[in-house]
Amino acid sequence: MNPAMSDRTERVRAAMAQIWEEHRDQVMERVVFLERAAALLEAGPLEAGVREQAERHAHSLAGTSGTFGFPRATEIARSVERRLPSFDQGDWMTQAIVELRQELELPASIPEVAIGGPQEVATERVLLVVDGDPLMLQSISETAAPRRLRCVTLSTPDEAAAALAADPYPHVAVLGWEPGGRGKKTLQLAARLAGMSPPVPVIVLSEGGAFTDRIEVARLGAQRFLPRSIGPQRVVEEVERLLDPLRFDGMKVLAVDDNPLVLDTVRALLEDQRMTVDTLADPRRFWDVLEEKRPDLVVLDVDMPDVSGVELCLVVRGDPKWVHLPILFLTAHDSPEAIQRVFAAGADDYVAKPIVGPELIARISGRLERVRLYRRLAETDPLTGLANRRRLVEAMDRLTRLSERYDKPLSVGVIDLDHFKAVNDEHGHAAGDAVLVAFARLLAGAFRGEDVVARWGGEEFFVALYGAPRDQAARRVAEVLKQLQGLAFKGSEGSFSASFSAGVAEYPLDGNDLHTLYRAADAALYDAKTAGRARVFTAALDEGSAPASALPPSSPIRVE
Amino acid sequence: MKKVLVVDDEDHIREIAATSLEVVGGWTVVTAGSGAEALSKAESENPDAILLDVMMPEMDGPSVFKALRNREETRSIPVILLTAKVQAAEREQFSDLGVDAVLAKPFDPMTLHQEVAAALGWG
């Protein structure tokens, strides 16, 4: 910061401190009012007038505290404001106001250098988990911990209802539910969470999955219904999906309208959702821009000079390459004839002008969610749920770039199940599939984070380990081999065990792209097979493959 | 030099906004503590922009804005609403009124002038 700027910053800072000192009492009067209201609330619902005044005071504190260096006070006041209309009893408010007063009595925390906007998004997300099974609570909590999710685990809906009164306000909730009388309170809790402002997304975990149960849960506003058997990993994945503010990150929308004001509005709304927005005011350039930008969704104005939106839509639908592109119309006429005309041209949806922000966002997000889902399906191996080769190509591209930029090692392993054909022949294809699925699960559990696990095809798998040099990667793959050999599978001819052979290569020593790395690792794999299977070899620079260096050369990693 | 009218019923917020815009932004600032005062100052001071708090007793921000737009003398002055509402939907309502921008409260005194300048396209 230059001297003039830092001098000005100092002056503002001094002014903040001084103004705060002068007006502190006035601000604290609001706190006193809230304290009184909180005491009343413990006894029962507030009179409408008192409640409204309390809301106003909380609102004002929320809007001002942060400016003077009390961001936490802003959060607390905001949560009080939000809850006042619906939580009409209890001591939640007393607790909150005690904390609010404490915050405001602390010295202001004014950042040294002003960074970012006035509303920094809190990075830690709070996950509320309510379930009668302590093991479930523990396993979800452990899975969530490394993902910047703070778990509040409680065993009954009553406890949760009490906890909701106190901060922290959960960002998302997972509720264990059993249909029937005992589940009533859970449903009430779900309804309450869904009715909060902003609504807390709810995931319901349930033993059954009857259609009527699902409807009951969906009616209350719950977002997901998952079987209890699904496992903590998948539950946390769903949690992340619901929370992810970046879920539309990088998804591309092209908006075409001859009115620049509309384009600006659409852009502002969608960029707020982290979508990438391209706008075009001249429909005659549409085709070029479409080919160049390759959007995931197109927004078209119906009435434009030269070429109308309906005509553009017809052109898009006339090209097999773009048949699946979602198209949403903006229309000033929502007469049945006009609407029929856009749908007949191949529109997926329409939004009437003037644009209402939340509606536009809801409609576009819904479409993009679907696009993402299809894309994911197309990149996922249906049997094992692992990435398929298509996604692998993309992921390797990313990992090699990361490896270069941060100068970190990157190794890949090609893994092939031993005697897999014999398993299929002797024990049947169902048993073979079971081995593939179990093995995929082992792999997915063994490698995390930046690592990539994919099914290459048939009984061949591919892993990429970011941050691991060749030898270390080989040791980790050998660990999985040990685990696999510990599993017993049931087949038509009795139980059997499985093993694999693997070759490991390092970027860029053994190859500088997926293709050459695969070849190097595959050569090592071949050597591992001919050396007797059930072992991991590393690619060696000159003299062919070497047994994984974790063990002396005479005894390749091998577990019987 | 730009002249900005800051309207907020809360003294401390008005003062810190004024200080921030004067010291950091180098602008001239006039202030008003109520909607009525805002309307008269908008006319007498003829500011380049008005920063208007949404929630004020008697005459709230949106009503002040409508009144400003209904008067010939003040019709063309750019207006920025300041609101502590966090929901996108709530803020949307305000921009639908036709104001030039909606800024969030609490604001950061160090960057308020940048946000105002950016919202109004002041170079």
CSV table of C-alpha atoms in Angstrom, one decimal, chain B:
chain,number,residue,atom,x,y,z
B,1,MET,CA,-15.1,16.7,-7.2
B,2,LYS,CA,-18.0,14.4,-6.5
B,3,LYS,CA,-20.6,15.2,-4.0
B,4,VAL,CA,-22.5,12.5,-2.2
B,5,LEU,CA,-25.5,12.6,0.0
B,6,VAL,CA,-25.5,9.9,2.7
B,7,VAL,CA,-28.9,9.2,4.3
B,8,ASP,CA,-29.2,7.0,7.4
B,9,ASP,CA,-31.1,7.4,10.6
B,10,GLU,CA,-28.3,6.0,12.7
B,11,ASP,CA,-25.8,8.6,13.6
B,12,HIS,CA,-22.8,6.4,13.8
B,13,ILE,CA,-23.4,4.8,10.5
B,14,ARG,CA,-23.9,8.1,8.8
B,15,GLU,CA,-20.7,9.5,10.3
B,16,ILE,CA,-18.5,6.5,9.4
B,17,ALA,CA,-19.9,6.4,5.9
B,18,ALA,CA,-19.2,10.2,5.5
B,19,THR,CA,-15.7,9.9,7.0
B,20,SER,CA,-15.0,7.0,4.7
B,21,LEU,CA,-16.1,8.7,1.6
B,22,GLU,CA,-14.4,11.9,2.4
B,23,VAL,CA,-11.1,10.6,3.6
B,24,VAL,CA,-10.7,7.5,1.4
B,25,GLY,CA,-12.7,8.6,-1.6
B,26,GLY,CA,-11.8,12.3,-1.4
B,27,TRP,CA,-15.4,13.3,-2.1
B,28,THR,CA,-17.5,15.9,-0.6
B,29,VAL,CA,-20.2,14.4,1.7
B,30,VAL,CA,-23.5,15.9,2.9
B,31,THR,CA,-25.7,13.9,5.2
B,32,ALA,CA,-29.3,13.5,6.2
B,33,GLY,CA,-30.8,11.7,9.2
B,34,SER,CA,-34.3,11.1,7.8
B,35,GLY,CA,-36.2,10.6,4.6
B,36,ALA,CA,-37.7,14.1,4.8
B,37,GLU,CA,-34.3,15.7,5.3
B,38,ALA,CA,-33.0,13.6,2.4
B,39,LEU,CA,-35.6,15.0,0.0
B,40,SER,CA,-34.8,18.6,0.9
B,41,LYS,CA,-31.0,18.1,0.8
B,42,ALA,CA,-31.2,16.3,-2.5
B,43,GLU,CA,-32.8,19.4,-3.9
B,44,SER,CA,-30.7,22.1,-2.2
B,45,GLU,CA,-27.3,20.3,-2.5
B,46,ASN,CA,-27.8,18.7,-5.8
B,47,PRO,CA,-25.4,15.8,-5.1
B,48,ASP,CA,-23.8,13.5,-7.8
B,49,ALA,CA,-25.2,10.5,-6.0
B,50,ILE,CA,-27.3,9.5,-3.0
B,51,LEU,CA,-26.5,6.6,-0.6
B,52,LEU,CA,-29.8,5.6,1.0
B,53,ASP,CA,-30.4,3.3,3.9
B,54,VAL,CA,-33.4,1.0,3.4
B,55,MET,CA,-34.7,0.7,6.9
B,56,MET,CA,-35.6,4.0,8.4
B,57,PRO,CA,-38.5,5.0,10.6
B,58,GLU,CA,-41.3,7.1,9.1
B,59,MET,CA,-40.1,7.2,5.5
B,60,ASP,CA,-38.0,4.2,4.5
B,61,GLY,CA,-35.4,4.0,1.7
B,62,PRO,CA,-37.7,2.8,-1.1
B,63,SER,CA,-40.3,5.5,-0.4
B,64,VAL,CA,-37.6,8.2,-0.4
B,65,PHE,CA,-36.4,6.8,-3.7
B,66,LYS,CA,-39.8,6.9,-5.2
B,67,ALA,CA,-40.3,10.5,-4.0
B,68,LEU,CA,-36.9,11.5,-5.5
B,69,ARG,CA,-37.9,10.0,-8.8
B,70,ASN,CA,-41.2,11.8,-8.8
B,71,ARG,CA,-39.6,15.2,-8.6
B,72,GLU,CA,-38.2,16.9,-11.6
B,73,GLU,CA,-35.2,18.4,-9.7
B,74,THR,CA,-34.0,15.1,-8.3
B,75,ARG,CA,-35.2,12.6,-10.9
B,76,SER,CA,-31.8,12.0,-12.5
B,77,ILE,CA,-29.6,11.7,-9.4
B,78,PRO,CA,-28.2,8.1,-9.1
B,79,VAL,CA,-29.3,6.3,-6.0
B,80,ILE,CA,-27.6,3.5,-4.2
B,81,LEU,CA,-29.6,1.6,-1.5
B,82,LEU,CA,-27.8,0.2,1.5
B,83,THR,CA,-29.4,-2.9,3.1
B,84,ALA,CA,-28.7,-5.4,5.8
B,85,LYS,CA,-30.9,-7.9,4.0
B,86,VAL,CA,-28.7,-10.8,2.9
B,87,GLN,CA,-31.0,-12.8,0.8
B,88,ALA,CA,-30.5,-12.4,-2.9
B,89,ALA,CA,-34.3,-12.4,-3.3
B,90,GLU,CA,-34.7,-9.6,-0.9
B,91,ARG,CA,-32.1,-7.5,-2.6
B,92,GLU,CA,-33.6,-8.3,-5.9
B,93,GLN,CA,-36.8,-6.5,-4.8
B,94,PHE,CA,-34.8,-3.4,-4.3
B,95,SER,CA,-33.0,-3.5,-7.6
B,96,ASP,CA,-36.4,-4.1,-9.2
B,97,LEU,CA,-37.4,-0.7,-8.0
B,98,GLY,CA,-35.0,0.8,-10.5
B,99,VAL,CA,-32.2,2.0,-8.1
B,100,ASP,CA,-28.8,2.2,-9.6
B,101,ALA,CA,-27.2,-0.3,-7.2
B,102,VAL,CA,-27.8,-2.1,-3.9
B,103,LEU,CA,-24.9,-2.4,-1.5
B,104,ALA,CA,-24.7,-4.7,1.5
B,105,LYS,CA,-24.5,-3.7,5.1
B,106,PRO,CA,-22.4,-3.9,7.1
B,107,PHE,CA,-20.1,-2.2,4.7
B,108,ASP,CA,-16.4,-1.9,5.0
B,109,PRO,CA,-15.4,1.7,5.5
B,110,MET,CA,-12.1,1.0,3.8
B,111,THR,CA,-13.7,0.0,0.5
B,112,LEU,CA,-17.1,1.7,0.6
B,113,HIS,CA,-15.9,4.4,-1.9
B,114,GLN,CA,-14.7,1.8,-4.3
B,115,GLU,CA,-18.0,0.0,-4.2
B,116,VAL,CA,-19.9,3.2,-4.8
B,117,ALA,CA,-17.6,4.2,-7.6
B,118,ALA,CA,-17.8,0.8,-9.2
B,119,ALA,CA,-21.6,0.7,-8.9
B,120,LEU,CA,-21.9,4.1,-10.6
B,121,GLY,CA,-19.2,3.6,-13.1
B,122,TRP,CA,-17.1,6.5,-11.8
B,123,GLY,CA,-13.6,6.1,-13.1
